[in-house]
Coordinates of C-alpha atoms in Angstrom, one line a residue:
E1 CA 0.0 0.0 0.0
A2 CA 1.1 3.6 -0.6
C3 CA 2.1 5.4 2.6
E4 CA 2.4 9.0 3.5
V5 CA 5.2 9.9 5.9
L6 CA 6.1 13.4 7.0
V7 CA 9.7 13.6 8.0
N8 CA 9.8 16.8 10.0
G9 CA 11.2 18.6 13.0
Y10 CA 14.7 19.2 11.6
G11 CA 16.1 21.6 14.2
P12 CA 19.8 22.0 14.3
T13 CA 19.7 22.9 18.0
E14 CA 17.3 23.6 20.8
N15 CA 16.9 27.1 19.4
T16 CA 14.7 26.0 16.5
T17 CA 11.6 23.8 16.7
F18 CA 10.8 22.5 13.2
T19 CA 12.9 24.1 10.5
A20 CA 12.4 21.9 7.4
C21 CA 10.4 18.9 6.3
H22 CA 10.2 16.3 3.6
R23 CA 7.0 14.5 2.7
M24 CA 7.3 10.9 1.4
T25 CA 4.4 9.3 -0.3
E26 CA 5.9 6.0 -1.5
A27 CA 7.1 3.1 0.6
N28 CA 10.3 2.9 -1.5
Q29 CA 11.3 6.4 -0.4
I30 CA 12.0 5.1 3.1
C31 CA 15.7 4.1 2.9
E32 CA 19.0 4.4 4.6
T33 CA 19.1 8.2 4.5
V34 CA 16.3 10.8 4.1
S35 CA 16.9 14.4 3.0
I36 CA 16.2 17.3 5.3
G37 CA 13.7 18.5 2.7
R38 CA 12.8 22.1 2.3
P39 CA 12.2 25.0 4.8
I40 CA 8.7 25.4 6.1
S41 CA 6.7 28.6 5.9
N42 CA 8.2 31.7 7.5
T43 CA 11.5 29.9 7.8
Q44 CA 14.7 30.5 5.7
I45 CA 17.6 28.1 5.2
Y46 CA 20.9 29.2 3.6
I47 CA 23.9 27.0 2.7
L48 CA 27.0 29.3 2.8
D49 CA 30.7 29.1 2.3
S50 CA 33.3 30.5 4.8
G51 CA 32.7 34.0 3.4
M52 CA 29.0 33.8 4.0
K53 CA 28.3 33.5 0.3
P54 CA 25.7 31.0 -1.1
V55 CA 27.2 27.8 -2.6
P56 CA 26.1 26.3 -5.9
V57 CA 23.9 23.2 -6.1
G58 CA 25.8 20.1 -5.1
V59 CA 28.6 22.0 -3.3
V60 CA 28.9 21.4 0.5
G61 CA 28.6 24.4 2.8
E62 CA 27.5 25.3 6.3
L63 CA 23.7 25.5 7.0
Y64 CA 22.3 28.6 8.5
T65 CA 18.6 29.1 9.5
G66 CA 16.5 32.1 10.1
G67 CA 12.9 33.3 10.2
D68 CA 10.0 33.5 12.7
G69 CA 11.0 30.4 14.6
L70 CA 14.5 31.5 15.5
A71 CA 15.3 32.3 19.1
R72 CA 16.9 35.6 20.1
G73 CA 19.9 33.9 21.6
Y74 CA 21.1 31.8 24.4
L75 CA 19.8 32.7 27.8
R76 CA 22.4 34.7 29.7
R77 CA 25.1 33.6 27.3
P78 CA 26.1 36.7 25.4
A79 CA 29.5 35.3 24.1
L80 CA 27.9 32.1 22.7
T81 CA 25.0 34.1 21.3
A82 CA 27.3 36.4 19.4
E83 CA 29.1 33.4 18.0
R84 CA 26.1 31.5 16.8
F85 CA 23.5 34.2 16.1
V86 CA 25.0 36.3 13.3
P87 CA 23.7 39.3 11.3
N88 CA 21.6 38.2 8.3
P89 CA 23.4 39.6 5.2
F90 CA 20.4 38.8 3.0
S91 CA 17.9 40.9 5.0
Q92 CA 17.2 44.7 4.8
E93 CA 15.6 44.6 8.3
A94 CA 17.7 46.0 11.1
G95 CA 18.7 43.4 13.7
E96 CA 17.7 40.4 11.7
R97 CA 19.8 37.3 12.6
L98 CA 20.7 33.9 11.2
Y99 CA 21.6 30.9 13.3
R100 CA 24.9 29.2 12.5
T101 CA 24.1 25.5 12.9
G102 CA 27.4 23.9 12.4
D103 CA 25.8 21.4 10.1
L104 CA 27.3 20.7 6.7
A105 CA 24.8 20.3 3.9
R106 CA 24.2 20.7 0.1
Y107 CA 21.4 21.4 -2.2
M108 CA 20.2 18.5 -4.4
E109 CA 19.1 18.9 -8.0
D110 CA 15.4 19.1 -7.1
G111 CA 15.9 21.7 -4.4
R112 CA 15.9 19.4 -1.4
I113 CA 18.7 19.6 1.2
E114 CA 21.0 16.8 2.0
F115 CA 22.7 16.6 5.4
V116 CA 26.4 15.8 5.1
G117 CA 28.0 16.1 8.6
R118 CA 29.2 18.5 11.3
A119 CA 31.5 21.5 10.9
D120 CA 32.1 22.4 14.5
E121 CA 33.1 20.6 17.7
Q122 CA 29.7 19.2 18.6
V123 CA 29.9 15.6 19.8
K124 CA 27.3 12.9 19.9
V125 CA 26.9 10.7 23.0
R126 CA 24.0 8.2 23.3
G127 CA 22.2 9.8 20.4
F128 CA 22.3 13.3 21.8
R129 CA 24.3 16.2 20.2
I130 CA 26.3 18.1 22.8
E131 CA 28.4 21.2 22.5
P132 CA 31.3 20.7 24.9
G133 CA 31.8 24.5 25.1
E134 CA 28.3 24.8 26.8
V135 CA 29.2 22.2 29.4
E136 CA 32.6 23.8 30.0
T137 CA 30.9 27.2 30.6
A138 CA 28.6 25.6 33.1
L139 CA 31.5 23.9 34.9
V140 CA 33.5 27.1 35.4
Q141 CA 30.4 28.6 37.0
C142 CA 30.5 25.9 39.7
E143 CA 32.1 26.7 43.0
G144 CA 35.8 25.7 43.2
V145 CA 36.4 25.4 39.4
R146 CA 38.8 27.8 37.7
E147 CA 39.2 26.2 34.3
S148 CA 37.6 23.2 32.5
V149 CA 37.6 21.3 29.2
V150 CA 35.1 18.6 28.2
V151 CA 35.9 15.8 25.7
V152 CA 34.5 12.4 24.7
R153 CA 36.4 9.3 25.7
E154 CA 35.7 5.6 25.3
D155 CA 35.7 3.2 28.3
A156 CA 37.0 -0.4 28.3
R157 CA 33.8 -1.6 26.6
G158 CA 34.0 1.0 23.9
E159 CA 31.1 3.1 25.3
K160 CA 31.4 6.8 24.7
L161 CA 31.5 8.9 27.8
L162 CA 31.5 12.6 28.4
V163 CA 34.6 13.4 30.6
A164 CA 35.3 16.7 32.3
Y165 CA 38.9 17.9 33.1
V166 CA 38.9 20.7 35.7
V167 CA 41.5 22.9 37.4
A168 CA 40.6 23.8 40.9
E169 CA 40.6 27.4 42.2
S170 CA 42.4 26.0 45.3
P171 CA 44.6 22.9 44.8
E172 CA 44.1 22.1 48.5
Q173 CA 40.4 21.9 48.1
P174 CA 39.6 20.3 44.7
P175 CA 35.8 20.0 43.9
K176 CA 34.2 16.6 44.4
S177 CA 32.5 14.9 41.5
G178 CA 29.2 14.6 43.4
E179 CA 29.2 18.3 44.1
L180 CA 29.9 19.1 40.4
R181 CA 27.1 16.8 39.3
A182 CA 24.7 18.4 41.7
A183 CA 25.6 21.9 40.5
L184 CA 25.4 21.0 36.8
R185 CA 21.9 19.5 37.3
E186 CA 20.7 23.0 38.1
R187 CA 22.0 24.2 34.7
L188 CA 22.0 21.4 32.2
P189 CA 19.9 18.4 31.1
D190 CA 20.9 14.9 32.2
Y191 CA 22.5 13.9 28.9
M192 CA 25.0 16.9 29.0
I193 CA 26.3 16.0 32.5
P194 CA 29.8 14.4 32.3
T195 CA 30.1 10.8 33.6
T196 CA 33.7 11.3 34.9
Y197 CA 35.6 14.2 36.4
V198 CA 39.4 14.5 36.5
V199 CA 41.1 17.2 38.5
L200 CA 44.4 18.5 37.0
D201 CA 47.0 21.0 38.3
Q202 CA 46.7 22.7 34.9
L203 CA 45.4 22.1 31.4
P204 CA 47.9 21.2 28.8
L205 CA 48.4 23.9 26.2
T206 CA 49.7 24.1 22.6
P207 CA 52.5 26.5 21.7
N208 CA 50.0 29.1 20.7
G209 CA 48.3 29.0 24.1
K210 CA 45.2 26.9 23.2
V211 CA 44.1 23.8 25.2
D212 CA 45.8 20.7 23.8
R213 CA 43.0 18.2 23.9
R214 CA 45.2 15.4 22.6
A215 CA 47.5 15.8 25.6
L216 CA 44.8 15.3 28.2
P217 CA 45.5 12.2 30.3
A218 CA 43.7 9.0 29.4
L219 CA 41.2 7.6 31.9
D220 CA 42.8 5.1 34.3
G221 CA 39.8 4.2 36.5
S222 CA 41.5 5.5 39.7
R223 CA 38.6 7.8 40.5
P224 CA 40.8 10.5 42.2
E225 CA 37.8 12.6 43.0
L226 CA 36.8 10.0 45.6
E227 CA 40.0 9.9 47.5
S228 CA 38.9 12.1 50.4
R229 CA 35.7 10.3 51.1
Y230 CA 36.3 6.8 49.7
E231 CA 35.5 4.0 52.2
K232 CA 36.4 0.5 51.0
P233 CA 34.1 -2.5 51.6
R234 CA 34.5 -4.1 55.0
T235 CA 32.6 -7.4 54.7
N236 CA 32.3 -10.1 52.0
L237 CA 28.7 -8.9 51.3
E238 CA 29.8 -5.3 50.8
K239 CA 32.7 -6.5 48.6
L240 CA 30.3 -8.5 46.4
L241 CA 27.9 -5.6 46.1
A242 CA 30.7 -3.2 45.2
E243 CA 32.0 -5.6 42.5
M244 CA 28.4 -5.8 41.0
W245 CA 28.0 -2.0 41.0
Q246 CA 31.4 -1.7 39.3
D247 CA 30.2 -4.0 36.6
V248 CA 26.7 -2.6 36.1
L249 CA 27.6 1.1 36.5
E250 CA 30.9 0.6 34.6
V251 CA 32.9 2.5 37.3
E252 CA 35.8 1.5 39.5
A253 CA 36.7 1.9 43.2
V254 CA 33.1 2.0 44.4
G255 CA 33.0 3.1 48.1
I256 CA 30.4 1.9 50.6
Q257 CA 28.9 5.4 50.9
D258 CA 28.7 6.2 47.1
D259 CA 25.2 6.8 45.9
F260 CA 24.0 4.4 43.2
F261 CA 22.1 7.2 41.3
E262 CA 24.9 9.7 41.5
L263 CA 27.2 7.2 39.9
G264 CA 25.0 7.0 36.9
G265 CA 22.3 4.6 38.0
T266 CA 19.2 4.6 35.8
S267 CA 16.0 2.7 35.7
L268 CA 17.5 0.1 33.3
R269 CA 20.6 -0.3 35.3
V270 CA 18.5 -0.9 38.4
V271 CA 16.7 -3.7 36.5
V272 CA 20.0 -5.2 35.5
F273 CA 21.5 -5.0 39.0
V274 CA 18.5 -6.4 40.8
N275 CA 18.3 -9.3 38.4
K276 CA 22.0 -10.1 38.8
L277 CA 21.7 -9.8 42.6
E278 CA 18.7 -12.2 42.8
Q279 CA 20.6 -14.7 40.6
R280 CA 23.7 -14.4 42.7
L281 CA 22.1 -14.6 46.2
N282 CA 19.0 -16.5 45.3
V283 CA 16.8 -13.9 47.2
H284 CA 14.0 -11.7 46.2
V285 CA 15.0 -8.0 46.2
P286 CA 12.4 -5.4 45.4
V287 CA 13.7 -2.6 43.3
K288 CA 12.3 -0.1 45.8
A289 CA 15.1 -1.3 48.2
L290 CA 17.5 0.9 46.2
F291 CA 15.5 4.1 47.0
G292 CA 15.7 3.5 50.7
A293 CA 19.3 2.0 50.6
P294 CA 21.1 3.8 47.7
N295 CA 24.6 3.0 48.9
I296 CA 26.6 -0.2 49.5
A297 CA 26.6 0.1 53.3
A298 CA 22.8 0.7 53.6
L299 CA 22.0 -2.0 51.0
A300 CA 24.1 -4.6 52.8
E301 CA 22.2 -3.8 56.0
Y302 CA 18.9 -4.1 54.2
L303 CA 19.9 -7.5 52.8
K304 CA 21.0 -8.8 56.2
E305 CA 17.8 -7.6 57.8
H306 CA 15.5 -9.0 55.2
H307 CA 17.5 -12.0 54.0
A308 CA 15.5 -14.7 55.8
Q309 CA 12.1 -13.4 54.8
T310 CA 13.0 -12.6 51.2
V311 CA 14.2 -16.2 50.6
S312 CA 10.8 -17.6 51.6
A313 CA 8.9 -14.7 50.0
A314 CA 10.4 -15.2 46.6
S315 CA 7.7 -17.7 45.7
R316 CA 4.8 -16.1 47.5
E317 CA 2.1 -13.7 46.3
D318 CA 0.5 -12.9 49.7
G319 CA 1.8 -9.4 50.1
S320 CA 5.6 -10.0 49.8
W321 CA 5.5 -7.8 46.7
S322 CA 3.9 -4.4 47.0
P323 CA 3.0 -1.8 44.3
L324 CA 3.8 1.0 46.8
V325 CA 7.4 2.3 46.7
E326 CA 8.6 4.7 49.4
I327 CA 10.9 6.9 47.4
Q328 CA 11.3 9.4 50.3
P329 CA 10.1 8.9 53.9
G330 CA 10.0 12.6 54.7
T331 CA 8.7 14.0 58.0
N332 CA 5.3 15.2 59.0
K333 CA 4.1 16.7 55.8
P334 CA 1.1 15.2 53.9
P335 CA 2.5 12.5 51.6
L336 CA 2.4 12.6 47.8
F337 CA 1.4 9.6 45.9
F338 CA 2.4 9.4 42.2
V339 CA 1.4 6.7 39.8
H340 CA 3.7 4.9 37.3
P341 CA 3.7 5.8 33.6
V342 CA 3.0 3.3 30.8
G343 CA 6.3 1.5 31.4
G344 CA 5.2 0.5 34.9
N345 CA 8.3 1.5 36.9
V346 CA 8.6 4.7 39.0
F347 CA 12.3 5.7 38.7
C348 CA 11.2 8.7 36.7
Y349 CA 10.0 10.4 39.9
F350 CA 13.3 10.1 41.8
N351 CA 14.5 13.6 40.8
L352 CA 11.2 15.2 41.5
A353 CA 11.1 13.7 45.0
R354 CA 14.5 15.1 45.8
R355 CA 13.7 18.5 44.4
L356 CA 10.7 18.7 46.7
G357 CA 13.0 18.4 49.7
T358 CA 13.9 15.6 52.0
D359 CA 11.1 16.6 54.4
Q360 CA 8.4 15.8 51.8
P361 CA 7.1 12.2 52.0
F362 CA 6.9 10.8 48.5
Y363 CA 5.4 7.4 47.5
A364 CA 5.0 6.0 44.0
L365 CA 2.8 3.1 42.8
Q366 CA 4.5 0.7 40.4
S367 CA 2.8 -1.8 38.1
I368 CA 2.1 -5.2 39.4
G369 CA 3.2 -6.5 36.0
L370 CA 6.8 -5.9 37.2
N371 CA 6.3 -8.7 39.7
N372 CA 7.7 -11.6 37.9
G373 CA 5.0 -14.0 36.7
H374 CA 2.0 -11.6 37.2
P375 CA 0.1 -10.8 34.0
G376 CA -0.7 -7.3 35.1
H377 CA -4.1 -5.4 35.3
T378 CA -5.9 -5.2 32.0
R379 CA -8.4 -2.5 33.3
I380 CA -7.7 0.9 34.8
E381 CA -10.5 0.4 37.3
D382 CA -9.0 -2.9 38.7
M383 CA -5.6 -1.2 38.8
V384 CA -7.0 1.7 40.8
S385 CA -8.9 -0.5 43.3
Y386 CA -5.6 -2.4 44.0
Y387 CA -3.6 0.9 44.4
I388 CA -6.2 2.5 46.7
E389 CA -6.0 -0.5 49.0
H390 CA -2.3 -0.1 49.4
L391 CA -2.5 3.7 49.6
R392 CA -4.9 3.5 52.5
A393 CA -2.5 1.2 54.3
V394 CA -0.2 4.2 54.5
Q395 CA -2.7 7.0 54.8
P396 CA -6.2 5.8 56.0
A397 CA -7.9 9.1 55.5
G398 CA -7.5 12.3 53.4
P399 CA -6.8 14.9 52.4
Y400 CA -4.9 13.0 49.6
H401 CA -2.3 14.5 47.3
L402 CA -2.2 12.5 44.0
G403 CA -0.4 12.8 40.7
G404 CA 1.1 11.1 37.8
W405 CA 3.0 11.6 34.6
S406 CA 1.6 10.5 31.2
L407 CA -0.5 7.3 31.7
G408 CA 0.1 7.8 35.5
G409 CA -2.0 10.9 35.4
V410 CA -4.9 9.0 33.9
V411 CA -4.6 6.4 36.7
A412 CA -4.3 9.1 39.4
F413 CA -7.4 10.7 37.9
E414 CA -9.4 7.5 38.4
M415 CA -8.0 7.1 41.9
A416 CA -9.1 10.6 42.8
R417 CA -12.5 10.0 41.2
Q418 CA -13.1 6.8 43.2
L419 CA -11.8 8.3 46.5
K420 CA -14.1 11.4 46.0
A421 CA -17.0 9.2 45.3
D422 CA -16.3 7.3 48.5
G423 CA -16.4 10.6 50.5
A424 CA -12.6 11.1 50.8
D425 CA -11.0 14.5 50.6
V426 CA -8.6 14.9 47.6
S427 CA -6.7 18.1 48.0
L428 CA -4.4 17.8 44.9
L429 CA -4.8 16.0 41.6
A430 CA -1.8 16.8 39.4
L431 CA -1.6 15.4 35.9
I432 CA 1.8 15.9 34.2
D433 CA 1.5 16.0 30.4
S434 CA -1.2 13.3 30.5
P435 CA -3.3 12.5 27.4
S436 CA -7.0 12.6 28.0
P437 CA -8.7 9.2 27.6
S438 CA -10.9 10.6 24.9
A439 CA -7.9 11.8 22.9
F440 CA -6.2 8.5 23.2
S441 CA -9.3 6.6 22.1
R442 CA -9.3 8.7 18.9
M443 CA -5.9 7.5 17.9
P444 CA -5.6 4.7 15.3
R445 CA -5.1 1.2 16.7
E446 CA -1.5 0.1 16.9
D447 CA 0.2 -2.9 15.4
D448 CA 3.0 -4.7 17.2
L449 CA 5.7 -2.9 15.3
S450 CA 4.4 0.6 16.0
R451 CA 3.8 -0.4 19.7
L452 CA 7.4 -1.7 19.8
A453 CA 8.7 1.7 18.4
S454 CA 6.8 3.5 21.2
F455 CA 8.2 1.1 23.7
A456 CA 11.7 1.8 22.5
I457 CA 11.2 5.6 22.8
D458 CA 9.8 5.1 26.3
L459 CA 12.9 3.3 27.3
G460 CA 15.1 6.2 26.1
F461 CA 16.0 5.2 22.6
T462 CA 16.4 8.1 20.2
Q463 CA 14.0 8.5 17.3
E464 CA 17.0 8.2 15.0
H465 CA 17.8 4.7 16.2
V466 CA 14.2 3.6 16.1
S467 CA 13.8 4.9 12.5
R468 CA 17.0 3.2 11.4
S469 CA 15.9 -0.1 12.8
F470 CA 12.3 0.0 11.4
N471 CA 12.9 -1.7 8.1
D472 CA 15.3 -4.3 9.6
V473 CA 12.7 -5.8 12.0
R474 CA 9.5 -5.4 9.9
S475 CA 9.4 -9.0 8.8
L476 CA 10.6 -10.6 12.0
P477 CA 8.4 -12.3 14.7
L478 CA 7.8 -10.1 17.8
E479 CA 10.2 -12.1 20.0
D480 CA 12.9 -11.7 17.3
Q481 CA 12.1 -8.0 17.0
L482 CA 12.8 -7.6 20.7
A483 CA 16.0 -9.6 20.4
Y484 CA 17.2 -7.5 17.5
M485 CA 16.4 -4.3 19.4
L486 CA 18.3 -5.5 22.4
D487 CA 21.4 -6.4 20.3
R488 CA 21.3 -3.1 18.5
A489 CA 20.9 -1.2 21.7
L490 CA 23.8 -3.0 23.4
A491 CA 26.0 -2.6 20.4
E492 CA 25.4 1.2 20.3
N493 CA 25.6 1.5 24.1
L494 CA 22.0 2.8 24.4
I495 CA 21.3 0.5 27.4
P496 CA 23.6 -0.9 30.1
A497 CA 25.5 -4.1 29.5
G498 CA 23.8 -7.0 31.3
M499 CA 20.3 -6.3 30.1
E500 CA 18.9 -9.7 29.0
L501 CA 16.1 -10.6 26.6
D502 CA 13.8 -11.9 29.4
H503 CA 14.1 -8.5 31.2
L504 CA 13.1 -6.7 28.0
Q505 CA 10.2 -9.1 27.3
R506 CA 8.8 -8.5 30.8
L507 CA 9.1 -4.7 30.4
F508 CA 7.4 -4.9 27.0
R509 CA 4.5 -7.0 28.4
V510 CA 3.9 -4.3 31.1
F511 CA 4.1 -1.5 28.5
K512 CA 1.6 -3.3 26.1
T513 CA -0.9 -4.3 28.9
N514 CA -0.9 -0.8 30.4
R515 CA -1.3 0.8 27.0
E516 CA -4.3 -1.4 26.1
A517 CA -5.8 -0.7 29.5
L518 CA -5.7 3.0 28.8
R519 CA -7.2 2.6 25.4
A520 CA -10.2 0.6 26.9
Y521 CA -10.7 3.1 29.7
V522 CA -14.0 5.0 29.8
P523 CA -13.8 7.7 32.5
G524 CA -16.5 9.2 34.7
V525 CA -16.6 12.7 36.0
Y526 CA -14.3 13.8 38.8
A527 CA -16.0 15.9 41.5
G528 CA -13.1 18.3 41.9
Q529 CA -10.5 20.3 40.0
I530 CA -7.6 19.1 38.0
T531 CA -4.1 20.7 38.1
Y532 CA -2.7 20.0 34.7
V533 CA 1.0 20.6 34.0
Q534 CA 1.7 20.9 30.3
A535 CA 5.2 20.6 28.8
V536 CA 5.5 23.5 26.3
D537 CA 7.8 21.6 24.0
N538 CA 5.6 18.5 23.7
N539 CA 5.6 17.4 20.1
A540 CA 2.5 15.2 20.7
N541 CA 0.4 18.4 21.3
Q542 CA -1.3 17.2 24.4
T543 CA -4.6 19.1 24.8
P544 CA -5.3 19.8 28.5
N545 CA -8.7 21.3 27.7
D546 CA -9.8 17.8 26.7
W547 CA -9.9 17.1 30.4
N548 CA -12.5 19.8 31.1
E549 CA -15.4 17.5 30.3
F550 CA -14.1 15.1 33.1
A551 CA -13.6 17.6 35.9
R552 CA -16.6 19.2 37.6
D553 CA -14.6 22.2 38.9
G554 CA -12.5 22.7 35.7
V555 CA -8.8 22.4 34.8
E556 CA -6.0 24.7 35.9
V557 CA -3.2 24.6 33.4
H558 CA 0.4 25.3 34.2
Q559 CA 2.8 25.6 31.2
L560 CA 6.3 24.6 32.2
P561 CA 9.6 24.3 30.2
G562 CA 10.7 21.0 28.7
D563 CA 9.1 18.3 26.5
H564 CA 7.1 15.2 27.4
Y565 CA 10.2 13.3 28.7
S566 CA 12.6 16.1 29.9
I567 CA 10.0 17.8 32.1
L568 CA 10.9 15.2 34.8
K569 CA 14.7 15.6 34.3
D570 CA 17.2 18.3 35.2
P571 CA 17.1 21.2 34.9
Y572 CA 13.3 21.3 34.0
V573 CA 12.2 19.3 37.0
N574 CA 13.0 22.2 39.3
A575 CA 10.1 24.2 37.8
L576 CA 7.9 21.2 38.1
A577 CA 8.8 20.8 41.8
Q578 CA 8.1 24.5 42.4
C579 CA 4.7 24.2 40.8
I580 CA 3.6 21.2 42.8
E581 CA 5.0 22.6 46.0
Q582 CA 3.1 25.8 45.5
R583 CA -0.2 23.9 44.8
I584 CA 0.3 21.9 48.0
R585 CA 0.7 25.1 50.0
N586 CA -2.2 26.9 48.2
P587 CA -4.9 24.4 47.4
A588 CA -7.5 25.7 44.9
T589 CA -10.7 26.9 46.6
E590 CA -12.6 28.1 43.5
P591 CA -13.0 26.7 40.0
P592 CA -10.6 28.3 37.5
D593 CA -11.8 30.7 34.8
N594 CA -11.9 28.4 31.8
E595 CA -11.1 31.3 29.4
N596 CA -8.0 32.3 31.3
N597 CA -6.7 29.3 33.1
L598 CA -3.1 29.3 32.0
V599 CA -0.3 29.7 34.6
H600 CA 3.2 30.3 33.3
F601 CA 6.3 29.5 35.4

């Protein structure tokens, strides 16, 4: 059958959102490479030589963009703005600018544009383009750093890592890697934060005074930044855990006080570690244990305390596994309960809980499908009844504070609806970029291949890798498609070494079951108000007003920076935490004005 595919969204950096597009109407047009296409309306693209002169058709030049979609510059970055946003020599309008993308391209005979490569020093790590200069600028703004340079290195397994070399302001007090990571999270997204930090007495220079990147020392795994606080394992159990962390996290010299998540722990790495630990010790270890015991010393104590009961509980289903995960115990504040997204796990809320402060109790509800052998709930209503039972075990009576991201918002909505109908007080219902059930039901039904593509994106694969694999797996059975995706992801270092096919199959089953439950869900009306947080850069165009028909007291919309995935990550999660914290302190007392219900942070 003929197909119609719109290849769009070419944006050389975060400063442009949708610059050019190329429409394909025949299946044979989907091949190894696809052209950038042509500029969209109110957008200009120029391919220029080093003298800012247009190049002929077929000749490679640097790509510049301009038009209504161009930003005015980098926020509080005048030097970088002056370098990248240059005067437009083709415009008569004063102050008009072009953005210098650093992309090399050429015009094809039919007027379409072909991407060739990069002209500047941008690097690509795990599918993300990164300007090392931007990371270097953020580093020198950190306390204790005088100079910095950022490069890409390969570890022993060939995985590309972002490495920061820094010179301390005071050699007697060099900055710690944990402190630098924490400071950078306030300024940069996760993918731009270096994995490894090396403190040098001085940066090597070329004869003309520039940094000699080739002379930077190779990584030796000594982790010098841990010297002052490194505590070596004391017992055989601590030694075993440290060895496993070194393998899963691909770091060395893990101390018993090192934080799993600060060392690069992600949701996928947690899955790998927990599965390896269960195989090694033959005990059942819930993933939530790592939230309460995120370092070697605490985890070893947890295992010693729970060892006897976990052995016998491994084969039981009488409450040994719980959907309720205590991410943060907090103090005497009312607890927050957030529901898992479509993937079923709750690691996405880790940063949000921390940004709300250690005194804020934070619980998350994970999918029962993650409990090995359980098929999972196929109806939202059944899921909600199960979650409310566990929620009330922690908080028997309201007021309740509920929330969720994506699918989690839909489940939180039904929880709030059932609690309200039962006479309970729901003080906060926060939906974070959640599609309304009616909007989801209008979408065309998915086949296994398109569902697999969505699953890959949800795991953190880039659209580029998914698109590149699409044709390769089209004719394979589903199990072989998953195996292919696993092999491709491991080969390109998109997921941690140690992820096995059965892990991926279990995660996909949860994803598929939850997605189908959402599609079948028919909501009632919630007797209260919805607080809707909309990611302003969401390409899916979530429509929060679709929720109005399901909320008796209307929808209050907060527009926050980030896209559907990055809104829960640094640095955008700070604004999200501020928004939720403010709504907890100031609960809505009146329905919002539906004609003016947008709140911008």
